[in-house]
Short mmCIF file of C-alpha atoms in Angstrom, two decimals:
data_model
loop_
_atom_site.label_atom_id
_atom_site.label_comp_id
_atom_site.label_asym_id
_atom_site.label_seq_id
_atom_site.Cartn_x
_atom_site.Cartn_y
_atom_site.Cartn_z
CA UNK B 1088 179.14 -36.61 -95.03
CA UNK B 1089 176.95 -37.16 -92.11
CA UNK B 1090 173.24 -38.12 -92.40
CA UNK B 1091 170.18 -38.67 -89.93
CA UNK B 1092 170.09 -42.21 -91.81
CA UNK B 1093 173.42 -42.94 -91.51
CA UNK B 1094 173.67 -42.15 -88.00
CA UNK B 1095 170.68 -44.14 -87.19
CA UNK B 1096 172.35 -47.06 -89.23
CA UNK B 1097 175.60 -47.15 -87.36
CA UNK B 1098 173.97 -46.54 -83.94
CA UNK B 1099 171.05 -49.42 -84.37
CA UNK B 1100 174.31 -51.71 -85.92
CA UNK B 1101 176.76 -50.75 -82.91
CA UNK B 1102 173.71 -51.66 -79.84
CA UNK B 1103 173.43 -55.19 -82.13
CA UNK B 1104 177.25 -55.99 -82.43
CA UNK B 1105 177.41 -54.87 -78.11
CA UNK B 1106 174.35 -57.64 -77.95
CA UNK B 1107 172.48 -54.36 -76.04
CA UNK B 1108 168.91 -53.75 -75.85
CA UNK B 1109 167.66 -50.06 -76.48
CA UNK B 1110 166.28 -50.65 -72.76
CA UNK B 1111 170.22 -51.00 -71.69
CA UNK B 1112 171.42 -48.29 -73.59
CA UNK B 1113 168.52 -46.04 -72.38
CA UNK B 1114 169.56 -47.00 -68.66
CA UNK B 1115 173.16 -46.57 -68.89
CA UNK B 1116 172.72 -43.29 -70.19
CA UNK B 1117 169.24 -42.28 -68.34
CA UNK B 1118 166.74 -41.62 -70.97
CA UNK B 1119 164.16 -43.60 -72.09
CA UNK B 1120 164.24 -46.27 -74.45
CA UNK B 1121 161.43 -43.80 -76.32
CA UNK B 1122 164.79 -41.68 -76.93
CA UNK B 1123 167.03 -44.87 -78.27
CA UNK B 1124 164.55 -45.67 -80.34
CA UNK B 1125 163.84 -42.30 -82.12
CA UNK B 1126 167.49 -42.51 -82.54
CA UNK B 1127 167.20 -45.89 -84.01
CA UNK B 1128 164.83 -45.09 -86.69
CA UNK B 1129 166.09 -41.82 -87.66
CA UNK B 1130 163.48 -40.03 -86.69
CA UNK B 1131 165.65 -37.72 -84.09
CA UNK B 1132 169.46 -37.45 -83.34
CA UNK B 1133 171.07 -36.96 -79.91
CA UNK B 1134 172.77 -33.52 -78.78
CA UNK B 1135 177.07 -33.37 -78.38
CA UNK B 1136 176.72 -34.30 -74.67
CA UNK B 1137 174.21 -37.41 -75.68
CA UNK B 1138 176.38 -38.48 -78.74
CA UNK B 1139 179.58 -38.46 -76.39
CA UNK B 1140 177.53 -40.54 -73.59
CA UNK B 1141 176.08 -42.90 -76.58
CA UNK B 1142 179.82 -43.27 -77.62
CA UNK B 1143 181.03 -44.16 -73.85
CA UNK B 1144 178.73 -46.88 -73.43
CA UNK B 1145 179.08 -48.52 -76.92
CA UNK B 1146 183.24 -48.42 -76.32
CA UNK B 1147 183.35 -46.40 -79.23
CA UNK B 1148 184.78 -42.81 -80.77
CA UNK B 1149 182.15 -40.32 -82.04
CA UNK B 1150 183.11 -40.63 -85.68
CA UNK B 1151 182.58 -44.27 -85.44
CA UNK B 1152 179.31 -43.30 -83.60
CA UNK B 1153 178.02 -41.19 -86.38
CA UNK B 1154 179.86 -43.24 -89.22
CA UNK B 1155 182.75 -41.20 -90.55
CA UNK B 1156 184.45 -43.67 -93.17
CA UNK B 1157 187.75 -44.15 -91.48
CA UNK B 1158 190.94 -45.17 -93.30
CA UNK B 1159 191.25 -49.03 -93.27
CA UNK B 1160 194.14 -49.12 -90.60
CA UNK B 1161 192.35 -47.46 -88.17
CA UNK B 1162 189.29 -49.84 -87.89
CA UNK B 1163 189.21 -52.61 -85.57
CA UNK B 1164 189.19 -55.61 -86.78
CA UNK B 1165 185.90 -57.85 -86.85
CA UNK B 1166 187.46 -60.57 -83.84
CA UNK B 1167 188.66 -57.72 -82.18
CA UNK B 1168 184.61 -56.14 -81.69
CA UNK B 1169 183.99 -59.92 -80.93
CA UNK B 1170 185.97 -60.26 -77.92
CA UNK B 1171 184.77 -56.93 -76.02
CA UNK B 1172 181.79 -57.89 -76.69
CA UNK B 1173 181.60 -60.87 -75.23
CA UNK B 1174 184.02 -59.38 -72.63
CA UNK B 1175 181.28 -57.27 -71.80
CA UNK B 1176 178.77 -59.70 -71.25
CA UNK B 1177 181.32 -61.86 -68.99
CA UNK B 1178 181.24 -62.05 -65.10
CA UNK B 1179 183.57 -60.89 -63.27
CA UNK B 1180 184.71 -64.65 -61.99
CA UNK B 1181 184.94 -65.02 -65.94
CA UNK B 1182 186.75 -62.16 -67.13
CA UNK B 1183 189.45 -62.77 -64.38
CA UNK B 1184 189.91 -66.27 -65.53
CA UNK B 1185 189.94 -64.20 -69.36
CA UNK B 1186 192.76 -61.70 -67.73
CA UNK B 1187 194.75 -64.88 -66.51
CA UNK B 1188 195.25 -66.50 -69.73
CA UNK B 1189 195.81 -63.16 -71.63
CA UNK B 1190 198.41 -62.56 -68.69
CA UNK B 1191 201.10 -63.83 -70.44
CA UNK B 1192 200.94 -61.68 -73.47
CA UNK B 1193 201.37 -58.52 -71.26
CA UNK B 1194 203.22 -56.00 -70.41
CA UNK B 1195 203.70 -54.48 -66.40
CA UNK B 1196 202.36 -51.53 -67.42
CA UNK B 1197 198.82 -53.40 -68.97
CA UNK B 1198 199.15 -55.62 -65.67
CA UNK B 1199 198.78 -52.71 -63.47
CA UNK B 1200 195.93 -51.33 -65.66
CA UNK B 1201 193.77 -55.15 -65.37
CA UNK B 1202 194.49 -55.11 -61.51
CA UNK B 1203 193.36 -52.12 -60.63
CA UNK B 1204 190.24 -52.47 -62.99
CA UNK B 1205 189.85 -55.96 -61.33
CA UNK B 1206 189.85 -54.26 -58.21
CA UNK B 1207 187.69 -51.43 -59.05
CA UNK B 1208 184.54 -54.44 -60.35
CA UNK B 1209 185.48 -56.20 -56.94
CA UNK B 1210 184.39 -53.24 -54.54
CA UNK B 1211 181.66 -52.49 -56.96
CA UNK B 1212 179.90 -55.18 -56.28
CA UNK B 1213 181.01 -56.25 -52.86
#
C-alpha cells in the first residue's frame, strides 16, 4: 500500500543511487528544490503530471517511483542501476568510447537506437 513515508523513502533513495542533487532534480523538472525537498521529507507529495516527470528524470516507472513491491524478476539488478548511473554522469567523448566496447554485444536494431542517440547528444551540444 502506498504511504507519504514510503514515497518519500524511495524518492530521497532513487536521487542518491542517480548521484543527483535535489537542486538537479528541481531543474530538470522546473520547480524549486523547496518542492524536492518537501518531497524528500514527506512532508508533501507531487501531483500525476509531477510523479510522471519525477519518474522521467530518475529513468524509472511510477510504481518504482512510489515503491510498489514488485515481483523479484522484474527488478533490476543492483550492477545494472550502477552502470546508468554512472552512464549518466559520463561525457559524451566517454559514453561513445562506453557504446564502442558494448558494440559487440549488439544487435542492428540496438545499433541504430545508440547512433541516432549519439547523434541526437552531438547536435545538442554543438
Amino acid at each position: 500500500m502506498y504511504s507519504k513515508a514510503m514515497f518519500a523513502k524511495q524518492f530521497k533513495e532513487l536521487i542518491d543511487k542517480r548521484g543527483l542533487t535535489q537542486r538537479a532534480v528541481a531543474e530538470r523538472i522546473n520547480t524549486t528544490e523547496t518542492t524536492i525537498s518537501r518531497y524528500v521529507s514527506g512532508d508533501r507529495t507531487p501531483n500525476i503530471e509531477t510523479a510522471v516527470e519525477l519518474a522521467s528524470v530518475l529513468g524509472v516507472t511510477l510504481d518504482v517511483l512510489v515503491g510498489a513491491d514488485l515481483p523479484a524478476a522484474s527488478r533490476t539488478p543492483p550492477d545494472v542501476n550502477i552502470l546508468v548511473a554512472c552512464y549518466e554522469k559520463a561525457s559524451i567523448a566517454d559514453r561513445q568510447v562506453l557504446w564502442s566496447l558494448l558494440d559487440r554485444y549488439m544487435t542492428p536494431e540496438q545499433r541504430v537506437i545508440i547512433t541516432s542517440m549519439q547523434h541526437e547528444e552531438k547536435a545538442d551540444v554543438g
